[in-house]
Coordinates of N, CA and C in Angstrom, one line a residue:
X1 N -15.9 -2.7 -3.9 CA -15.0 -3.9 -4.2 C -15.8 -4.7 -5.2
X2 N -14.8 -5.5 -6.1 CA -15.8 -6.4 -6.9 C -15.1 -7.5 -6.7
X3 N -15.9 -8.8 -6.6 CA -15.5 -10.2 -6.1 C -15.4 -10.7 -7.7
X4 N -14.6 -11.7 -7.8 CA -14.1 -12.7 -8.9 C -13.8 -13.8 -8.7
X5 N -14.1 -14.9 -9.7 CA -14.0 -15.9 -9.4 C -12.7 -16.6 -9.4
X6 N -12.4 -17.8 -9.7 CA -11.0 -18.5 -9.3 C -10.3 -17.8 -10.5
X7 N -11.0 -17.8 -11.8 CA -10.0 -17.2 -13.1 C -9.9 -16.2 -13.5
X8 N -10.8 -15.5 -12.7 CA -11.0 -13.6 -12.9 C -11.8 -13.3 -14.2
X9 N -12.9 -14.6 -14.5 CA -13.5 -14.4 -15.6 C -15.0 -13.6 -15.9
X10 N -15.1 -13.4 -14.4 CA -16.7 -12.6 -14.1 C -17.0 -11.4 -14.5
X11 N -15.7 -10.4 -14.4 CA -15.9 -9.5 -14.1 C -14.7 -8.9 -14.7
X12 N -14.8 -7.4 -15.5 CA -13.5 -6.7 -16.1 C -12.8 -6.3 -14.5
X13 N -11.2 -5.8 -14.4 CA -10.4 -5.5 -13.7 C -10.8 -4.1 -13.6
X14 N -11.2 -3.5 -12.5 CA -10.6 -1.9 -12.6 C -10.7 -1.4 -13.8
X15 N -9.9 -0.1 -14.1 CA -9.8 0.5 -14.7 C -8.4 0.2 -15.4
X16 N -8.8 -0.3 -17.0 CA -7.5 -1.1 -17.8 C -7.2 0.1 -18.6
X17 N -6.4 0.8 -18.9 CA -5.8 1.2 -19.9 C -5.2 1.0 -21.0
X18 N -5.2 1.5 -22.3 CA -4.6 0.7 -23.1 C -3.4 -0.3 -23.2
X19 N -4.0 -1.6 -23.4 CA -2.3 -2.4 -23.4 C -2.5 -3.3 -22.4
X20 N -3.4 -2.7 -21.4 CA -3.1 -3.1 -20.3 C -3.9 -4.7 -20.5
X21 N -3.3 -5.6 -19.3 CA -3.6 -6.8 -19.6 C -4.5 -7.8 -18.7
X22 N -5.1 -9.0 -19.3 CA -5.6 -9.7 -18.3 C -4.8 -10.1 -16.7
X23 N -6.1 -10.2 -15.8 CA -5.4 -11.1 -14.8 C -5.6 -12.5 -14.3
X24 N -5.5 -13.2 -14.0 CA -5.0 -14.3 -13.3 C -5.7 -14.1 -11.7
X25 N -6.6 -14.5 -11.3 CA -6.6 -14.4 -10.0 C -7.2 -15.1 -9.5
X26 N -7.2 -15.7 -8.1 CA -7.6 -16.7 -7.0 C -9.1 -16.2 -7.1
X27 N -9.4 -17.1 -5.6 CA -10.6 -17.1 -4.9 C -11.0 -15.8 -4.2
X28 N -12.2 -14.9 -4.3 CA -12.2 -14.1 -3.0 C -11.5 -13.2 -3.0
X29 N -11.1 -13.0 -4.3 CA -10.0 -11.7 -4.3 C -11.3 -10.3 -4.5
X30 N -10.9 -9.5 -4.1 CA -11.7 -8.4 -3.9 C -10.9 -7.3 -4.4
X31 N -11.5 -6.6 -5.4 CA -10.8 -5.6 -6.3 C -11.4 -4.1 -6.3
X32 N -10.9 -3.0 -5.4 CA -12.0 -1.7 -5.9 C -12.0 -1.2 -7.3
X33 N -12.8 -0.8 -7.5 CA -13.2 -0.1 -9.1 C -12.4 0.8 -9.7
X34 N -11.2 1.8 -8.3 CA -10.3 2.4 -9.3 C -9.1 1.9 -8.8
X35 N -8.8 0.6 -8.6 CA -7.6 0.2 -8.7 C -7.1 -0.4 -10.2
X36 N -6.3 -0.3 -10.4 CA -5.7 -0.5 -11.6 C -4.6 -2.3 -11.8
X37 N -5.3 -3.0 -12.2 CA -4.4 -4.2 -12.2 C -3.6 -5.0 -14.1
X38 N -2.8 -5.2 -13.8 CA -1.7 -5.8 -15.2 C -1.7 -4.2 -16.2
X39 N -1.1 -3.2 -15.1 CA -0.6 -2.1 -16.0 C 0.6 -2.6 -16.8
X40 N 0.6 -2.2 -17.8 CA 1.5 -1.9 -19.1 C 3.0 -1.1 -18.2
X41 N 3.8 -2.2 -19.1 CA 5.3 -1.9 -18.9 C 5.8 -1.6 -19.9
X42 N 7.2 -0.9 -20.4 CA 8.1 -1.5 -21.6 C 8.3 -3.1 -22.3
X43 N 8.5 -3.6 -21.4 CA 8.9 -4.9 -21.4 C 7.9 -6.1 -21.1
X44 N 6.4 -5.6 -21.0 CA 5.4 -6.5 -20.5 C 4.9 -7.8 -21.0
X45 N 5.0 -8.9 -20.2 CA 4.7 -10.2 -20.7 C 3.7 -10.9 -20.2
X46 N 3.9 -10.7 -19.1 CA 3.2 -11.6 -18.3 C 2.1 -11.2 -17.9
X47 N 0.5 -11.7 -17.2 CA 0.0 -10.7 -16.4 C 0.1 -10.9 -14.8
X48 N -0.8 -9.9 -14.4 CA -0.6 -10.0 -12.9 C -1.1 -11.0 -12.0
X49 N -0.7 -11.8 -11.0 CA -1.6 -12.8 -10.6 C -1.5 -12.6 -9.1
X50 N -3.0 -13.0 -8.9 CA -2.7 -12.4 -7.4 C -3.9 -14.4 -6.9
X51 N -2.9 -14.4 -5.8 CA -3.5 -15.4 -4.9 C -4.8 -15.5 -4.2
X52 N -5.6 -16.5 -3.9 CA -6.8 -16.6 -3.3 C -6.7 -15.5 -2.0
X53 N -8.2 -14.8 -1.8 CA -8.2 -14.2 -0.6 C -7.4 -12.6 -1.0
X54 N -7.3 -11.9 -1.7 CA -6.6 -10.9 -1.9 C -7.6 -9.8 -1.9
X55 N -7.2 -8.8 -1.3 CA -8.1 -7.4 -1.1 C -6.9 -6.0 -1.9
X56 N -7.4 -5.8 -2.9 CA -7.2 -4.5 -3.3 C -7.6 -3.0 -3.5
X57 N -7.3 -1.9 -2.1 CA -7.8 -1.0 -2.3 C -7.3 -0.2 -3.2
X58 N -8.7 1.0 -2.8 CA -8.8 2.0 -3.5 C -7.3 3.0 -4.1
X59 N -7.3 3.4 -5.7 CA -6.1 3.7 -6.2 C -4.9 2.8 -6.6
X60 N -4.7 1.8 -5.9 CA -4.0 0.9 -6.0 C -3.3 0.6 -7.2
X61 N -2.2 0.4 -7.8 CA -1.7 0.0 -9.5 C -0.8 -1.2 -8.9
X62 N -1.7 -2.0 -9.8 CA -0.4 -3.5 -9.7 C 0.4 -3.4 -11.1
X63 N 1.3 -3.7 -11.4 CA 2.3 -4.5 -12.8 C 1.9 -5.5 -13.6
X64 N 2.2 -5.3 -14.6 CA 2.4 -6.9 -15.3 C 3.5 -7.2 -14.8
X65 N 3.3 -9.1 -15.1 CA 4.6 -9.6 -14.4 C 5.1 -8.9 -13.2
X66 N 4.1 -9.0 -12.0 CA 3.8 -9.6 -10.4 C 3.1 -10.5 -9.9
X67 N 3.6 -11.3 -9.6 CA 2.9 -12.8 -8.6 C 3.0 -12.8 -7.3
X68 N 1.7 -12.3 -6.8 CA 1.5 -13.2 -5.5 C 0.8 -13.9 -5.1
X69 N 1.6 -14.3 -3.8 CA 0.6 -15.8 -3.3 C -0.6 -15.2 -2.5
X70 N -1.6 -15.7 -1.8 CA -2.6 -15.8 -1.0 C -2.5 -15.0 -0.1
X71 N -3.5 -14.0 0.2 CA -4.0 -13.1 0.8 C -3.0 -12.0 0.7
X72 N -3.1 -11.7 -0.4 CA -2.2 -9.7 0.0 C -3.4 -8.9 -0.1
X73 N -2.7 -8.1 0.6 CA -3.9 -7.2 1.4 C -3.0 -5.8 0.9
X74 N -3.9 -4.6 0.0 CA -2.9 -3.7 0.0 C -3.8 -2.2 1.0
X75 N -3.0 -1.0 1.2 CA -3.9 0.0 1.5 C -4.4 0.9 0.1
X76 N -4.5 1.8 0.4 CA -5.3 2.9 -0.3 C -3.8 3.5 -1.3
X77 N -3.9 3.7 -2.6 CA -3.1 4.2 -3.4 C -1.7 2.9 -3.4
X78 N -1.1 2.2 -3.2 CA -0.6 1.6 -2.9 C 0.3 1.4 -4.5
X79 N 1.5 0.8 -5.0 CA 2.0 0.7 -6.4 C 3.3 0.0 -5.8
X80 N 2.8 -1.5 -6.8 CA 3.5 -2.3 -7.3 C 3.8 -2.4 -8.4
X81 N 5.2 -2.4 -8.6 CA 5.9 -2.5 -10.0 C 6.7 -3.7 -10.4
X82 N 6.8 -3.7 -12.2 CA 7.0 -5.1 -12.7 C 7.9 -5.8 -12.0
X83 N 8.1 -7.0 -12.2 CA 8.8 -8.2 -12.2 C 8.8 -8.3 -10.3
X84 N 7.9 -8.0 -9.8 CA 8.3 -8.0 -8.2 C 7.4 -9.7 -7.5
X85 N 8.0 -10.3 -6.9 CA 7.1 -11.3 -6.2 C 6.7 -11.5 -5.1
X86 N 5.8 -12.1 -4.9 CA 5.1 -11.5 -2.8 C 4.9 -12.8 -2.8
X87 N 5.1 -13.4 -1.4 CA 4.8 -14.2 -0.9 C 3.0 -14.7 -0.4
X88 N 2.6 -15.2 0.4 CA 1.7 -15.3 1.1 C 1.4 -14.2 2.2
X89 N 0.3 -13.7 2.5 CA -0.2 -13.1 3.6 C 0.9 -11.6 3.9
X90 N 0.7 -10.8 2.3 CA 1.8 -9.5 2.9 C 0.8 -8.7 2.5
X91 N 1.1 -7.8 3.4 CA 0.3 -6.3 3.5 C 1.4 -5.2 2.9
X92 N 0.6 -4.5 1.8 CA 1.3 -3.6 1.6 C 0.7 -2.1 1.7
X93 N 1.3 -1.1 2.7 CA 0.6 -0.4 3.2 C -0.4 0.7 2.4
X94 N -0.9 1.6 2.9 CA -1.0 2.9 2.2 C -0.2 3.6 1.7
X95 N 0.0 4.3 0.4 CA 0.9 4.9 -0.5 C 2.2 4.3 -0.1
X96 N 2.8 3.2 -0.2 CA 3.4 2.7 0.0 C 4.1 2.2 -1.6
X97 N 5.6 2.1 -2.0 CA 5.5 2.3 -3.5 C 6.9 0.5 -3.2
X98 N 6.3 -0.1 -4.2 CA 7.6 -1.2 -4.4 C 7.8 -0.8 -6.1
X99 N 9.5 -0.5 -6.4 CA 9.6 -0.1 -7.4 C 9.8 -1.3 -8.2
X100 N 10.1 -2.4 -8.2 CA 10.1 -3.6 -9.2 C 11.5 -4.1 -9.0
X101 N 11.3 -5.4 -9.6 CA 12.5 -6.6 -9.3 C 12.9 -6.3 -8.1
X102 N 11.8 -7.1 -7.3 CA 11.8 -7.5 -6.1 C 11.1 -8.4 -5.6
X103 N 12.1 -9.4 -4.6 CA 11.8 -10.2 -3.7 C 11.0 -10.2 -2.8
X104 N 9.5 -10.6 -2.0 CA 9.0 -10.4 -1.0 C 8.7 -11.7 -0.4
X105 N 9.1 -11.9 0.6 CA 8.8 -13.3 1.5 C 7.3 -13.2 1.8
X106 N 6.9 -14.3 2.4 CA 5.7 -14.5 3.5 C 5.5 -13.6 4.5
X107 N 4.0 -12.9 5.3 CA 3.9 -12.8 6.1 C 4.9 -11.6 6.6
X108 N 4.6 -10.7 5.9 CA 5.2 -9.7 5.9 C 4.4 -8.2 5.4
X109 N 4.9 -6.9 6.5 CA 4.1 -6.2 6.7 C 4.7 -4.6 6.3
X110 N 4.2 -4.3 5.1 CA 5.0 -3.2 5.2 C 4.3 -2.0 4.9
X111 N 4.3 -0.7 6.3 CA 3.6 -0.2 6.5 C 3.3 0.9 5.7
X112 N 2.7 2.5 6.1 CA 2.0 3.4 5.3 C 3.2 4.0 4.9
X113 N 3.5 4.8 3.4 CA 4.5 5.5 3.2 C 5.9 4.5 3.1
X114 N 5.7 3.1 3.4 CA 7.4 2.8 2.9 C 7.7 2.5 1.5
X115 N 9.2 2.9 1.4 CA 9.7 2.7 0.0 C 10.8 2.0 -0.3
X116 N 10.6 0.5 -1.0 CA 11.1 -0.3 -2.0 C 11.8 -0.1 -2.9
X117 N 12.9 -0.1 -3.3 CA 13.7 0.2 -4.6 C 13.8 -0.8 -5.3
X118 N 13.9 -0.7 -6.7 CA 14.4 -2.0 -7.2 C 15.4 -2.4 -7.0
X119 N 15.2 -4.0 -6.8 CA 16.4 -4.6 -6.2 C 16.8 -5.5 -5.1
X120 N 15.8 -4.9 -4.3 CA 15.5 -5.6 -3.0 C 15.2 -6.8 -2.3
X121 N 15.9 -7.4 -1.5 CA 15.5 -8.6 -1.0 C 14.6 -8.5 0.4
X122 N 13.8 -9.1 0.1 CA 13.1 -9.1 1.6 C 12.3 -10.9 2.4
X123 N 12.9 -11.4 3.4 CA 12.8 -12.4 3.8 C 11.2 -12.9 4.0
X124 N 10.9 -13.4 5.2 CA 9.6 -13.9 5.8 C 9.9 -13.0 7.2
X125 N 8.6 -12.9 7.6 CA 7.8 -12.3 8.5 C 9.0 -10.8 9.2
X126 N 8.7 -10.2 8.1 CA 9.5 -8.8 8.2 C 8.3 -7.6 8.4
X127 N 9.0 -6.6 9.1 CA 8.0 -5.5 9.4 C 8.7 -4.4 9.5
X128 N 8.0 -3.5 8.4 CA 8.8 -2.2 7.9 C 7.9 -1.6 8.2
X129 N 8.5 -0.5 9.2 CA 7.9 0.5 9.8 C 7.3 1.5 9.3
X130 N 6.1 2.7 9.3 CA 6.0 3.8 8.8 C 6.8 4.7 8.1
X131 N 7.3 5.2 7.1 CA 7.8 6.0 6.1 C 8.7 5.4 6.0
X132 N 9.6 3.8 6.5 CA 11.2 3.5 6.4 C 11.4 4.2 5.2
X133 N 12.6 4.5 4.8 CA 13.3 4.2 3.4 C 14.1 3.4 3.1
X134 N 14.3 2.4 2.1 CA 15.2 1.9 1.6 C 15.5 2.6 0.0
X135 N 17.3 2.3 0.3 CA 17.8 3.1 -1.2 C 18.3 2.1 -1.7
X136 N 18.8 2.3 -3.0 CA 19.4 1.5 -4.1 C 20.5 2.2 -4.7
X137 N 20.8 3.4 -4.4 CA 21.8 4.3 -5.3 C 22.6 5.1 -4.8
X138 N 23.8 4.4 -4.3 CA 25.0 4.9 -3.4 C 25.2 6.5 -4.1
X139 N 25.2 7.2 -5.1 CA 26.0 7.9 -5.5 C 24.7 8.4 -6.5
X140 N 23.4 8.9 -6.0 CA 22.3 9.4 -7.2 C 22.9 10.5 -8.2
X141 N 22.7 10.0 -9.2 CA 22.8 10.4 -10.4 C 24.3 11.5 -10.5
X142 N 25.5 11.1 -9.9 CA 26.9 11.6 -10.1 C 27.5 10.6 -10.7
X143 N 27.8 9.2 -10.3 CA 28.7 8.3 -11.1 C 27.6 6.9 -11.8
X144 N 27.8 6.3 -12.6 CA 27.0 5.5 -13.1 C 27.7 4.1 -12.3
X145 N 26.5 3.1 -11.3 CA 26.7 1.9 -10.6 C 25.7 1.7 -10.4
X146 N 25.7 -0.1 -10.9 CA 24.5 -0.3 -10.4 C 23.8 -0.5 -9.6
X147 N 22.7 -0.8 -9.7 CA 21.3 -0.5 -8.4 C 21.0 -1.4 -7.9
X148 N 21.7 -1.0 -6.7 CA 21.4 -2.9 -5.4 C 20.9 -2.4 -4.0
X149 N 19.2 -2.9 -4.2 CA 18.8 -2.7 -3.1 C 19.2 -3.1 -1.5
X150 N 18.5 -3.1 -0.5 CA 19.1 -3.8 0.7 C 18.3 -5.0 0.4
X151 N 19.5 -6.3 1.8 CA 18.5 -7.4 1.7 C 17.9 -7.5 3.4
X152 N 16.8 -7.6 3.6 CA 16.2 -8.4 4.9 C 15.7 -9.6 4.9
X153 N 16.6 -10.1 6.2 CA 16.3 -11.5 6.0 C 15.5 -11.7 7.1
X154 N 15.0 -13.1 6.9 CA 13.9 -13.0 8.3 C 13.8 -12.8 9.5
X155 N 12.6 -12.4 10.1 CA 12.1 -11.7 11.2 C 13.1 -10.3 11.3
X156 N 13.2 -9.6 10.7 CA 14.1 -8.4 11.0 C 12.8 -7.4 10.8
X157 N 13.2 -6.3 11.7 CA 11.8 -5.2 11.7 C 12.6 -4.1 11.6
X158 N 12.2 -3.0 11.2 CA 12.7 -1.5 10.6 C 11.7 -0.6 11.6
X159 N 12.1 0.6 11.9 CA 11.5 1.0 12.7 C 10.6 1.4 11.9
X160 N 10.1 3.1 12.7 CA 9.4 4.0 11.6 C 10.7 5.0 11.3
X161 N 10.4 5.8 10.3 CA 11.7 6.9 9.5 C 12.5 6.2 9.6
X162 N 13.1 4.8 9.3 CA 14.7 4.6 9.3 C 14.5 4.2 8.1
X163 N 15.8 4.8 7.8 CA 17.0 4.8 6.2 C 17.8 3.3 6.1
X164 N 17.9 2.8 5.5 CA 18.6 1.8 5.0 C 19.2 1.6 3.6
X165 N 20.5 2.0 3.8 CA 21.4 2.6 2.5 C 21.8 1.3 1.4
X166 N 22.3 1.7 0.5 CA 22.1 0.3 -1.0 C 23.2 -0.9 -0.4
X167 N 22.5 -1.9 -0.7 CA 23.2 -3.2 -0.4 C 23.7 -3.5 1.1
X168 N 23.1 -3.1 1.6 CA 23.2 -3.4 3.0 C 22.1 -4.8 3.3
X169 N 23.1 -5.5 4.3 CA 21.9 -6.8 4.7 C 21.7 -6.6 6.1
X170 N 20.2 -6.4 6.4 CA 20.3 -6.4 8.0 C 20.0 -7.8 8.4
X171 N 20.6 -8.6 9.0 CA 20.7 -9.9 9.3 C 19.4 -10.3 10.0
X172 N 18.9 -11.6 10.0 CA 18.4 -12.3 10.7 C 17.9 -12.1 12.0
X173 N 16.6 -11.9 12.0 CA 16.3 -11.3 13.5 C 16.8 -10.0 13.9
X174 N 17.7 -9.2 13.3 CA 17.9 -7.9 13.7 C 16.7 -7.1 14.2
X175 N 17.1 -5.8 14.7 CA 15.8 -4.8 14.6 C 16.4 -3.2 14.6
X176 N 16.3 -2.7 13.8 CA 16.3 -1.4 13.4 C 15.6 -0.7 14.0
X177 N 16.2 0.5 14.8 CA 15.5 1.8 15.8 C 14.4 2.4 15.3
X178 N 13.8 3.4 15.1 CA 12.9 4.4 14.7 C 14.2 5.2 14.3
X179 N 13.7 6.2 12.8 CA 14.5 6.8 12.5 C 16.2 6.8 12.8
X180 N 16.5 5.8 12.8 CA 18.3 5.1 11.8 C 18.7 5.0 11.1
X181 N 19.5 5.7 10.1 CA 20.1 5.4 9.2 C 21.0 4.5 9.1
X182 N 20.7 3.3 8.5 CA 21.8 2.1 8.8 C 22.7 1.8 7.1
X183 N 24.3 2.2 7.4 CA 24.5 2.5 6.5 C 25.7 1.3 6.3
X184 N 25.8 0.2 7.3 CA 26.7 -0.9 6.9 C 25.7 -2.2 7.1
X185 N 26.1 -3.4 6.9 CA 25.5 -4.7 7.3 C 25.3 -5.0 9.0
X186 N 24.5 -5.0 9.1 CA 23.5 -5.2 10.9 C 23.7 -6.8 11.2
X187 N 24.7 -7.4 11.7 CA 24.6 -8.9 12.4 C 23.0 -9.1 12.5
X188 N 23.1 -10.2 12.4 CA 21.9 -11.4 13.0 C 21.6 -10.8 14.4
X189 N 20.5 -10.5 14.8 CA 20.4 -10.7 16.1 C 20.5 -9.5 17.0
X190 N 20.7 -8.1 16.3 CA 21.2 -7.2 16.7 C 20.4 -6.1 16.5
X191 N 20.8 -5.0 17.4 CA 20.1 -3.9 18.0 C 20.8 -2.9 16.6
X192 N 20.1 -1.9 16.1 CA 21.2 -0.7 15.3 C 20.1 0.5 15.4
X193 N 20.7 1.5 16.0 CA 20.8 2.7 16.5 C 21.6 3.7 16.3
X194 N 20.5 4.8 15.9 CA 21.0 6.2 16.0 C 21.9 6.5 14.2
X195 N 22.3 7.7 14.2 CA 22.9 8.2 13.2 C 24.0 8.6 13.1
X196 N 24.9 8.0 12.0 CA 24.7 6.1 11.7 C 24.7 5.5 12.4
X197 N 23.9 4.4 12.0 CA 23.2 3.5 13.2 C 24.5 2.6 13.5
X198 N 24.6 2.5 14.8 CA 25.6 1.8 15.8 C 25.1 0.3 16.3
X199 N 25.9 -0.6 16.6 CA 25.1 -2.1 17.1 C 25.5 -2.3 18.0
X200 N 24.2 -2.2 19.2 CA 24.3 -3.1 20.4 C 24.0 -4.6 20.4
X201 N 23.7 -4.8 21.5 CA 23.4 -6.0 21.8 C 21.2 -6.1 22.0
X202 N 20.8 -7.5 21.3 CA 19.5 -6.7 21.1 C 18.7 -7.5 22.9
X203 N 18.1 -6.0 23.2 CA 17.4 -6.7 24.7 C 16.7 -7.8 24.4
X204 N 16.5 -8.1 25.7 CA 15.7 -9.7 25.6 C 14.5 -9.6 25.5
X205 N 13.5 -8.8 25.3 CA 12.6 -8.1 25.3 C 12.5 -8.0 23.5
X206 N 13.4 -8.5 22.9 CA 13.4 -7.8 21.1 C 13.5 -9.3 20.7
X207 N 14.2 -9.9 21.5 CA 14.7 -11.3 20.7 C 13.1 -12.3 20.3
X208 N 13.7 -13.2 19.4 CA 12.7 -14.1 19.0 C 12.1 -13.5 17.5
X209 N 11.3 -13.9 17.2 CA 11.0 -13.9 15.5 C 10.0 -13.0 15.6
X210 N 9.5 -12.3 14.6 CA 8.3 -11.7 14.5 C 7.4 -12.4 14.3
X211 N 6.1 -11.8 15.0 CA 4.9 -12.6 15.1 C 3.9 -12.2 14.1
X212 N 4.3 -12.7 12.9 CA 3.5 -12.2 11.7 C 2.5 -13.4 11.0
X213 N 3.0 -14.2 11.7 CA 2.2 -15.6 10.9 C 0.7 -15.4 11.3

């Protein structure tokens, strides 16, 4: 890892490739040597900025034009892409891919293998389980429409293997099964199960916010 100061002026980034740009970064941010930060886009402007307290491992590719706030923590191989924003205190797993123009709230956890499409909304203190998928493209590459991720809004959790199909909102506090494909909008508050996922009522045992803070 290499430590940097408040401006990121100590020390070169990783491994820069051509084009590729300065960064912007907090306190205490901790960077491994082959992670890759303000890769080169088409459209690149901005650089990458990452918040006080930030740990970036090994493999890792950040974007130009991504901002986050204070302490993201990512795993091993990990890729974030342009125009995406993080909140405070998100973990983003191992090989875990956010494709860009995306929303990320606070305190939010998203585990090994999950996948982000562009487009996506994601609240505060949400937790995406091992391999979830989220899509963006009702109809891959047969009709031309555009690409609208799902939104999760706070405290909503995803299992592990569950599917969540384009523009779906799973409501507030919901919670998604292990391996469910959830292929309409999930109420606030609610249980969704099985293939296609079905809505019960969520146990009392599930209720309440996630404890991510």
């Amino acid at each position: 890892m290499t430590q940097r100061d408040k401006h990121g002026e100590t020390e070169e980034t990783g491994h820069r490739g051509a084009g590729e740009s300065p960064t912007e970064l907090g306190s205490d941010v901790a960077v491994h040597e082959t992670a890759v930060l303000g890769h080169s886009h088409g459209d690149a402007s901005e650089p990458t900025v990452l918040g006080d307290s930030a740990t970036v491992r090994a493999g890792t590719i950040i974007y130009r034009d991504v901002v986050a706030g204070d302490g993201l923590n990512t795993g091993h191989n990990a890729l974030i892409r342009e125009f995406t924003t993080l909140g405070d205190d998100v973990l983003v797993g191992t090989n875990t891919v956010i494709d860009g123009q995306t929303e990320i709230g606070s305190n939010v956890s998203l585990q090994t293998n999950v996948y982000i499409p562009t487009g996506t909304t994601i609240g505060d203190r949400v937790f995406v389980g091992p391999a979830a998928t989220l899509t963006n493209d009702p109809y891959p590459i047969r009709t031309d429409v555009d690409l609208v991720g799902p939104t999760l809004e706070d405290d909503v959790s995803i299992g592990a293997n569950a599917t969540v199909l384009p523009g779906v909102t799973v409501g507030e506090g919901a919670f998604v099964a292990a391996g469910a494909v959830v292929t309409e909008d999930v109420p606030p508050r609610t249980l969704a199960v099985g293939t296609p996922a079905k809505h019960r009522a969520l146990p009392e045992k599930l209720q309440g916010g996630n404890l991510l803070e």
